[in-house]
mmCIF file with all atom_site columns, C-alpha atoms in Angstrom:
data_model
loop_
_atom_site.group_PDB
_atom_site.id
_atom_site.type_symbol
_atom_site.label_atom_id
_atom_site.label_alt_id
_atom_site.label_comp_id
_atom_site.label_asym_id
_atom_site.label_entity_id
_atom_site.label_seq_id
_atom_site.pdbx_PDB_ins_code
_atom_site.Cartn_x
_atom_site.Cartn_y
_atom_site.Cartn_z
_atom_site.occupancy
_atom_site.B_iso_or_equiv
_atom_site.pdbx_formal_charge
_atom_site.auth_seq_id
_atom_site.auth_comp_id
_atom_site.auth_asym_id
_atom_site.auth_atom_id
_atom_site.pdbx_PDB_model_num
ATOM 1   C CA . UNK A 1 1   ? 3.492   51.388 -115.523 1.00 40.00 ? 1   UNK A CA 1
ATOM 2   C CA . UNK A 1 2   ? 4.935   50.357 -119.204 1.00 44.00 ? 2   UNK A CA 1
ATOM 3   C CA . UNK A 1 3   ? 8.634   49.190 -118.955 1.00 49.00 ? 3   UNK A CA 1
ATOM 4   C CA . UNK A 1 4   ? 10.024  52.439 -119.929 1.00 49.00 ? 4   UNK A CA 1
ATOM 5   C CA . UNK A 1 5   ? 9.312   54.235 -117.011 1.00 48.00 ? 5   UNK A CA 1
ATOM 6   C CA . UNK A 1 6   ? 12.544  52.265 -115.459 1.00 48.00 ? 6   UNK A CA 1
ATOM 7   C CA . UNK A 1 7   ? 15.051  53.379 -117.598 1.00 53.00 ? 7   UNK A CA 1
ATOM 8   C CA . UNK A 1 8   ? 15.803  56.656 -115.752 1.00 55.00 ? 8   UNK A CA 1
ATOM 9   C CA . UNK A 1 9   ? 17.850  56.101 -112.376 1.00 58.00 ? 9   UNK A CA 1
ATOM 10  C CA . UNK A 1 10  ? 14.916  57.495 -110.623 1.00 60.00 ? 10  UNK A CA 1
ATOM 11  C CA . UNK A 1 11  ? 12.271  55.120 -112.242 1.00 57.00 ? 11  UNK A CA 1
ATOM 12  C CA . UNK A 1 12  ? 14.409  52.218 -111.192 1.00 53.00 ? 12  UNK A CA 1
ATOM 13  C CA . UNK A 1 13  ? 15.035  53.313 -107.691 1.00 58.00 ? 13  UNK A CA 1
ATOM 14  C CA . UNK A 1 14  ? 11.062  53.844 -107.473 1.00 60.00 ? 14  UNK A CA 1
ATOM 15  C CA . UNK A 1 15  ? 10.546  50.478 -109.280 1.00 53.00 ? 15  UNK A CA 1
ATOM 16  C CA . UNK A 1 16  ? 12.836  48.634 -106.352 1.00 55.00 ? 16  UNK A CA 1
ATOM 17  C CA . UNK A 1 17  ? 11.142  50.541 -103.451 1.00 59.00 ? 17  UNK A CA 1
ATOM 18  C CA . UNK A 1 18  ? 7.995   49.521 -104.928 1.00 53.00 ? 18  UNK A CA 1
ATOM 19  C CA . UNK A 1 19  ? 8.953   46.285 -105.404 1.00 52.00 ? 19  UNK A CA 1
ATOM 20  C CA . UNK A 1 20  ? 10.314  45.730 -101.978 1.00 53.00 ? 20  UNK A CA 1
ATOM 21  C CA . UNK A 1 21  ? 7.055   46.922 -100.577 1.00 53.00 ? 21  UNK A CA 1
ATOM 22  C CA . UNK A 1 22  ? 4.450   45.336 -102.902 1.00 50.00 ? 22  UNK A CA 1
ATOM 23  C CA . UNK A 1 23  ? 5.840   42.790 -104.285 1.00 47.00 ? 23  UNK A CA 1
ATOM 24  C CA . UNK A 1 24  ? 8.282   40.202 -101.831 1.00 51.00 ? 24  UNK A CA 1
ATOM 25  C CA . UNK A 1 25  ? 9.035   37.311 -101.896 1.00 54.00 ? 25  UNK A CA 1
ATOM 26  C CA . UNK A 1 26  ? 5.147   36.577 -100.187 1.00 54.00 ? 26  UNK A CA 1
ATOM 27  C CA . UNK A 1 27  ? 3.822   37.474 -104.308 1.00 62.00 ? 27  UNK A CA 1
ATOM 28  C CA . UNK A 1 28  ? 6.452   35.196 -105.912 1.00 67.00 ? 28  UNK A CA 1
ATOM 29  C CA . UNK A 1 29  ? 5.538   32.475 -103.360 1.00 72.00 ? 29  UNK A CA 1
ATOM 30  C CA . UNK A 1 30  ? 1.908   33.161 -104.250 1.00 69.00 ? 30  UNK A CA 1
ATOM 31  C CA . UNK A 1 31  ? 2.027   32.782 -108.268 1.00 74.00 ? 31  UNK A CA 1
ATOM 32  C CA . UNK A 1 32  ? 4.440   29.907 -107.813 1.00 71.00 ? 32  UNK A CA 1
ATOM 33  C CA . UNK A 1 33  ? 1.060   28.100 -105.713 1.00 72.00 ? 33  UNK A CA 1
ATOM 34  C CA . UNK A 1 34  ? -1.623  29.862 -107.296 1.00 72.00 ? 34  UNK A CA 1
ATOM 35  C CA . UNK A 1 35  ? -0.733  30.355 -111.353 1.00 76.00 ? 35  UNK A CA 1
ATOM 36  C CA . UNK A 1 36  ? -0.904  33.809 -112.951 1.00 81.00 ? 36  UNK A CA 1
ATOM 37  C CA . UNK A 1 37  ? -3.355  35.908 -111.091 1.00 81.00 ? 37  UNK A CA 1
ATOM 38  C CA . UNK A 1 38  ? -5.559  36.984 -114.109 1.00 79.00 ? 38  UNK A CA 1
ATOM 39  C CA . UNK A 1 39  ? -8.195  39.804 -114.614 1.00 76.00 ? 39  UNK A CA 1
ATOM 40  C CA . UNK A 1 40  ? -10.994 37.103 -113.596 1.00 75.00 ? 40  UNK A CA 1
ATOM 41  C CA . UNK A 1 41  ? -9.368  36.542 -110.033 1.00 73.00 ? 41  UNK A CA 1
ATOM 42  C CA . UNK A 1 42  ? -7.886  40.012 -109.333 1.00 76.00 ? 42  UNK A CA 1
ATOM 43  C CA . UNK A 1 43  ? -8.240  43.446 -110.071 1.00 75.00 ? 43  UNK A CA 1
ATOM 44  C CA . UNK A 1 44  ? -6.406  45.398 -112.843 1.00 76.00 ? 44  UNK A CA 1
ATOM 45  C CA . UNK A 1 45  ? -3.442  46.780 -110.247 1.00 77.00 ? 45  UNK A CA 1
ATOM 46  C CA . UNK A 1 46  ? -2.352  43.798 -109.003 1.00 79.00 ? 46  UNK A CA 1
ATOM 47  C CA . UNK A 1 47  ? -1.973  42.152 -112.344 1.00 80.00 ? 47  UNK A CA 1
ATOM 48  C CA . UNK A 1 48  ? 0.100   44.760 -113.084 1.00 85.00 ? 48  UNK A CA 1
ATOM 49  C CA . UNK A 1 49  ? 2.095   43.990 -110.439 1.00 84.00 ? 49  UNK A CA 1
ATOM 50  C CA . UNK A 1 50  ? 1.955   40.768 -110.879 1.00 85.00 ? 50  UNK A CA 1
ATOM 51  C CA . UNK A 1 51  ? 3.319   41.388 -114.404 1.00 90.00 ? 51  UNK A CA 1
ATOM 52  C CA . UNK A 1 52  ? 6.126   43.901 -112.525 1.00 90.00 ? 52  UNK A CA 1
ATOM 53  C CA . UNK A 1 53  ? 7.440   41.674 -110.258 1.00 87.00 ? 53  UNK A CA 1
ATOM 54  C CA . UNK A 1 54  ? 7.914   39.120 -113.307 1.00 91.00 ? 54  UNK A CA 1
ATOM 55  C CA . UNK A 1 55  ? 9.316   42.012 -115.870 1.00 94.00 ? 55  UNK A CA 1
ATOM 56  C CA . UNK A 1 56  ? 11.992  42.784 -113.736 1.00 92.00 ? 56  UNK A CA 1
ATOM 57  C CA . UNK A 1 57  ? 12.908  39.317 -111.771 1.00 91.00 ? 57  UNK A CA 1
ATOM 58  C CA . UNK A 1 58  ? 16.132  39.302 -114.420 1.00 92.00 ? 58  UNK A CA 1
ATOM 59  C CA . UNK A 1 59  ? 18.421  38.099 -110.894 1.00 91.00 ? 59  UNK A CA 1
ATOM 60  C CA . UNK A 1 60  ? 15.520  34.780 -110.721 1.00 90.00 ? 60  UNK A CA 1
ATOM 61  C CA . UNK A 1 61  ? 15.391  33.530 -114.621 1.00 92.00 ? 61  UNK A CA 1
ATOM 62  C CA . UNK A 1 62  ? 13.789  30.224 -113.232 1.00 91.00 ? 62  UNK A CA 1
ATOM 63  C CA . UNK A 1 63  ? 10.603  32.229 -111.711 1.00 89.00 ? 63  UNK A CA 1
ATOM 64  C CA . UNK A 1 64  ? 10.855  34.587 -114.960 1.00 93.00 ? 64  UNK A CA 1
ATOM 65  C CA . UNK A 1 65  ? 10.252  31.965 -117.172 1.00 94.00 ? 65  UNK A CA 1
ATOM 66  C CA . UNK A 1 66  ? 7.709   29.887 -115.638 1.00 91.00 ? 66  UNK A CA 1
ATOM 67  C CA . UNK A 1 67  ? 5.967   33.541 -114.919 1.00 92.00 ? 67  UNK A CA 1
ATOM 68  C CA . UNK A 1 68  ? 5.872   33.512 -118.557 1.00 95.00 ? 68  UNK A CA 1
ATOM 69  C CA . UNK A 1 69  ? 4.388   30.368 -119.284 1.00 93.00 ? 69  UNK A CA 1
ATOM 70  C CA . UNK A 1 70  ? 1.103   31.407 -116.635 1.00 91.00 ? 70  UNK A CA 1
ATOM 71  C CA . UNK A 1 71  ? 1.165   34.392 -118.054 1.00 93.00 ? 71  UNK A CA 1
ATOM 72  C CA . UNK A 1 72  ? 1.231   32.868 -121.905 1.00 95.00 ? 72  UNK A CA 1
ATOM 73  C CA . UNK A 1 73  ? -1.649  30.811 -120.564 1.00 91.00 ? 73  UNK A CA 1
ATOM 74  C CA . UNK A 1 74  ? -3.517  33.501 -119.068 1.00 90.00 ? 74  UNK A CA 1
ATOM 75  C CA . UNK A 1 75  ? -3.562  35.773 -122.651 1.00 93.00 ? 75  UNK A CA 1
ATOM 76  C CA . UNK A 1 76  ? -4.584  32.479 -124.597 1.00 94.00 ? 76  UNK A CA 1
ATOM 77  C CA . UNK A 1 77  ? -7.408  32.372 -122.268 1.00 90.00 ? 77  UNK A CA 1
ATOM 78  C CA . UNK A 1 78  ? -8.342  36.159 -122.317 1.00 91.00 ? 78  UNK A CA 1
ATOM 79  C CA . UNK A 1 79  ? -7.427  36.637 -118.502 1.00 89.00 ? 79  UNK A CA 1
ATOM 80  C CA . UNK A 1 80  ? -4.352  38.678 -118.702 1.00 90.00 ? 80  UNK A CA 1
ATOM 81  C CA . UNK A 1 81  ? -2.948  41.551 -121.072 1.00 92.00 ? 81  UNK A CA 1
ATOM 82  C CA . UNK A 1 82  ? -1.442  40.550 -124.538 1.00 95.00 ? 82  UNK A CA 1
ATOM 83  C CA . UNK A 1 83  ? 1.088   43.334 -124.258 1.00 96.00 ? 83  UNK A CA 1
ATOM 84  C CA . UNK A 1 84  ? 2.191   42.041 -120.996 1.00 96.00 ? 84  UNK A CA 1
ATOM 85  C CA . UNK A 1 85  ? 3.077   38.674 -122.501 1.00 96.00 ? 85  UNK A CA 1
ATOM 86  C CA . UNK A 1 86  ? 4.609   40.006 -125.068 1.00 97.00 ? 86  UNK A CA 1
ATOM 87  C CA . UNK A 1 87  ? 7.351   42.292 -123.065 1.00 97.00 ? 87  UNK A CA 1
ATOM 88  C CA . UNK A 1 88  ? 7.882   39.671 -120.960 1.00 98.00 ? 88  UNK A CA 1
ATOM 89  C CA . UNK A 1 89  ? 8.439   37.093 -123.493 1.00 98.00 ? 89  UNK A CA 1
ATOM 90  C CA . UNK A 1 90  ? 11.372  39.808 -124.971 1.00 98.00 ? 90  UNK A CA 1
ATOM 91  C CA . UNK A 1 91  ? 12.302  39.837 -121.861 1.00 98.00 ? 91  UNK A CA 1
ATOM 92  C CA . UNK A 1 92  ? 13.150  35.963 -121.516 1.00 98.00 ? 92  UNK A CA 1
ATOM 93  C CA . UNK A 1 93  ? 14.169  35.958 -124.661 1.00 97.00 ? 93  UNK A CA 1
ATOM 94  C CA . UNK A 1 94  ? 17.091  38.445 -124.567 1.00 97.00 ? 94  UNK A CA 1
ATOM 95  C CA . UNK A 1 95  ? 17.986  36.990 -121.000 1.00 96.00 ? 95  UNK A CA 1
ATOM 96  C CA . UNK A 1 96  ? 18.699  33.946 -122.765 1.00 96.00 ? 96  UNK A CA 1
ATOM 97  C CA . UNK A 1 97  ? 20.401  35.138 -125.530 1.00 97.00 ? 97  UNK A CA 1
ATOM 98  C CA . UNK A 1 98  ? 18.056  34.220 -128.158 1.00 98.00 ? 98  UNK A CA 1
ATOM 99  C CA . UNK A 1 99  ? 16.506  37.088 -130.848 1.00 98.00 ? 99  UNK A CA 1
ATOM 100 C CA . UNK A 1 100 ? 12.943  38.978 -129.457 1.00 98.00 ? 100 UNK A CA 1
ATOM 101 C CA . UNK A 1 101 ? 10.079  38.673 -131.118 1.00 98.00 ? 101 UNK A CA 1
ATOM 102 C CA . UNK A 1 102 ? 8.417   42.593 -130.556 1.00 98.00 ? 102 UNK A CA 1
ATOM 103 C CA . UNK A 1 103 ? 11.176  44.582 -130.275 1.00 98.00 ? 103 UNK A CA 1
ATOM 104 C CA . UNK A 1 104 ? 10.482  45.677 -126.596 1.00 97.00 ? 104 UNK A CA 1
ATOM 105 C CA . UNK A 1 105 ? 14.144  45.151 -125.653 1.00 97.00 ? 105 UNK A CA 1
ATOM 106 C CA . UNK A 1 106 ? 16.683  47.866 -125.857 1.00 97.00 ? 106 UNK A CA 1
ATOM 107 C CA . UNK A 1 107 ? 19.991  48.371 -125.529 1.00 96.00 ? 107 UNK A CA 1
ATOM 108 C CA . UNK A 1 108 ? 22.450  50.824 -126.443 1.00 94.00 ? 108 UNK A CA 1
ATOM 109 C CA . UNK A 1 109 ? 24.206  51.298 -130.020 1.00 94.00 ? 109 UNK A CA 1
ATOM 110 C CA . UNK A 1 110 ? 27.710  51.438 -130.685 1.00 94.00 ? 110 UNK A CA 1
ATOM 111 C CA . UNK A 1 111 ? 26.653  55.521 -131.230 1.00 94.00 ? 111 UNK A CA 1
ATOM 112 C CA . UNK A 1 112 ? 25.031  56.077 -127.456 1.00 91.00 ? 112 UNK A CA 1
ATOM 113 C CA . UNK A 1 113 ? 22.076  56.102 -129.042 1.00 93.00 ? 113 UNK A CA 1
ATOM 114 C CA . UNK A 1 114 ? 18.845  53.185 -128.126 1.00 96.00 ? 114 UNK A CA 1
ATOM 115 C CA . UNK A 1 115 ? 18.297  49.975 -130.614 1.00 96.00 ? 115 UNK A CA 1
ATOM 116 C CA . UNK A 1 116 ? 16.416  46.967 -130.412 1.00 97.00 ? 116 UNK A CA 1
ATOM 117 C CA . UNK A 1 117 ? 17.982  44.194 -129.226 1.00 97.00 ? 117 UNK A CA 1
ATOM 118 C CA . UNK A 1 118 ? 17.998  42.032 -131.950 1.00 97.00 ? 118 UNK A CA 1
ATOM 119 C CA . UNK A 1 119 ? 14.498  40.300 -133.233 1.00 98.00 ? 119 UNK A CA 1
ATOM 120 C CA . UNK A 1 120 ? 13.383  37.474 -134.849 1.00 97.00 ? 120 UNK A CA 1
ATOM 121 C CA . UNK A 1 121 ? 11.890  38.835 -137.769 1.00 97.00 ? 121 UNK A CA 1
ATOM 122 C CA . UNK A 1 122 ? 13.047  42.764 -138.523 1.00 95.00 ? 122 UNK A CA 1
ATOM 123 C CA . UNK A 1 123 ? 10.575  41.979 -141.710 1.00 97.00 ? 123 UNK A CA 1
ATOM 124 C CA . UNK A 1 124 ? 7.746   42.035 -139.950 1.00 97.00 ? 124 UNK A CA 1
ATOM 125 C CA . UNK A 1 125 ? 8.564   42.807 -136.539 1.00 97.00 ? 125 UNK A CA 1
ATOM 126 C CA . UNK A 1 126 ? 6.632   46.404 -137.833 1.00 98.00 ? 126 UNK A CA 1
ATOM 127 C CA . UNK A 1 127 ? 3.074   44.525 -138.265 1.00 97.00 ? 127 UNK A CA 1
ATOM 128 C CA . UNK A 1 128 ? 3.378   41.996 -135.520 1.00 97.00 ? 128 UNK A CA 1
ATOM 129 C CA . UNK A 1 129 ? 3.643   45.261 -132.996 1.00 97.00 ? 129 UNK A CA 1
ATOM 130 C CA . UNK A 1 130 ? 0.853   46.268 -134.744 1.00 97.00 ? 130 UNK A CA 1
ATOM 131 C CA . UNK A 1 131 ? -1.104  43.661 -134.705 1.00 96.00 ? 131 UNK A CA 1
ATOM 132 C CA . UNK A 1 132 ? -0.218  43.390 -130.429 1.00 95.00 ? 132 UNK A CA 1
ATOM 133 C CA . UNK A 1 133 ? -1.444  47.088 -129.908 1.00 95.00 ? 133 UNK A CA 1
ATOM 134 C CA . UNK A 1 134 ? 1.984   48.402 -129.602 1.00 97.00 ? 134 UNK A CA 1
ATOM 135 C CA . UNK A 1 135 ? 3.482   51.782 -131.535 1.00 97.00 ? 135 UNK A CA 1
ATOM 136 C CA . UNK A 1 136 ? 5.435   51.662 -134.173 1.00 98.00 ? 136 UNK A CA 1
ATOM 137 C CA . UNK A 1 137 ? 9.312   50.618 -133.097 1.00 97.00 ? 137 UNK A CA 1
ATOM 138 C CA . UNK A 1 138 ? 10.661  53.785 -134.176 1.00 97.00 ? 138 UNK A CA 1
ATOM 139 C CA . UNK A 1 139 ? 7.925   55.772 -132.153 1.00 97.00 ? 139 UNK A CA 1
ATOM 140 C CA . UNK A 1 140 ? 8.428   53.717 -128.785 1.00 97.00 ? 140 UNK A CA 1
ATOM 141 C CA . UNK A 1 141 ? 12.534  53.979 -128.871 1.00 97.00 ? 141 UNK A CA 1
ATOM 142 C CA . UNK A 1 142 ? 11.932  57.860 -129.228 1.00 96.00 ? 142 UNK A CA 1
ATOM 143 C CA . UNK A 1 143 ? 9.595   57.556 -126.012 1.00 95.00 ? 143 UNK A CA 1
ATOM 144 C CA . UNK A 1 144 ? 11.847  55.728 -123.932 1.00 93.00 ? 144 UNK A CA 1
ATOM 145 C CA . UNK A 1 145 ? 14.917  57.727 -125.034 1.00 92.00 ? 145 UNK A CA 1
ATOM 146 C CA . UNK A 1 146 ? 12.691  60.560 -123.838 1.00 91.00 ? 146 UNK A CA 1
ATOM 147 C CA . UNK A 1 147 ? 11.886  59.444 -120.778 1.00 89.00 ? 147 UNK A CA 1
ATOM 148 C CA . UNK A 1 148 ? 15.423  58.600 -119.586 1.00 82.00 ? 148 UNK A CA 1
ATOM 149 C CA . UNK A 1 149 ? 16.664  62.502 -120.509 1.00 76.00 ? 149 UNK A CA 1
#
């Protein structure tokens, strides 16, 4: 599920259901213990919901950003997605105030319409997506103003 399924009312309500079921407190008690579950531990679905549960912990920065740092750990190593770091590293970012790096973050514009939160490096915030597998900025804010009509 990429981030921008949540941004309708009815992704998020789906999201918390899910996450109520799936993914307790048990999951956040298990990569506090255990580390990041990678892709040489567990299969593909529950590192994504590994990666869920730490996308949209905003109400627990603490467990966000040491989620992050496994999860930073895990990509070095080839055991967990790139793009998954990469959102969630936005994530922690904008939480904290501080500019993204990809552009994942988005927010609304003084015209209603969806921006970037601010990043880093709008010079080359184009190639780094690039570079991470991800569309082209313009391309994704179209998608996930799409997906929230």
């Amino acid at each position: 599920m990429r981030d921008a399924t949540t941004r309708t009312p009815q992704g998020l309500r789906r999201l918390r259901s899910w996450l109520k079921r799936r993914a307790g407190p048990p999951r956040r008690e298990l990569i506090a213990a255990r580390g990041w579950p990678g892709e040489a531990l567990v299969r593909r679905q529950a590192v994504g919901a590994a990666w869920l549960l730490a996308q949209h912990a905003d109400r627990r920065p603490d467990f966000q950003r040491e989620c992050l740092e496994l999860l930073t750990a895990a990509v070095t190593a080839g055991d967990a997605d790139p793009q998954h770091g990469a959102l969630l590293e936005d994530r922690v970012m904008v939480a904290q105030g501080q500019r993204q790096v990809f552009g994942t973050q988005l927010t609304q514009g003084p015209d209603g319409t969806l921006v970037p939160h601010p990043v880093r490096d709008a010079d080359s915030v184009e190639a780094l997506r690039a570079a991470w597998g991800f569309e082209p900025l313009e391309t994704y804010i179209e998608q996930v103003a799409a997906s929230a009509r």
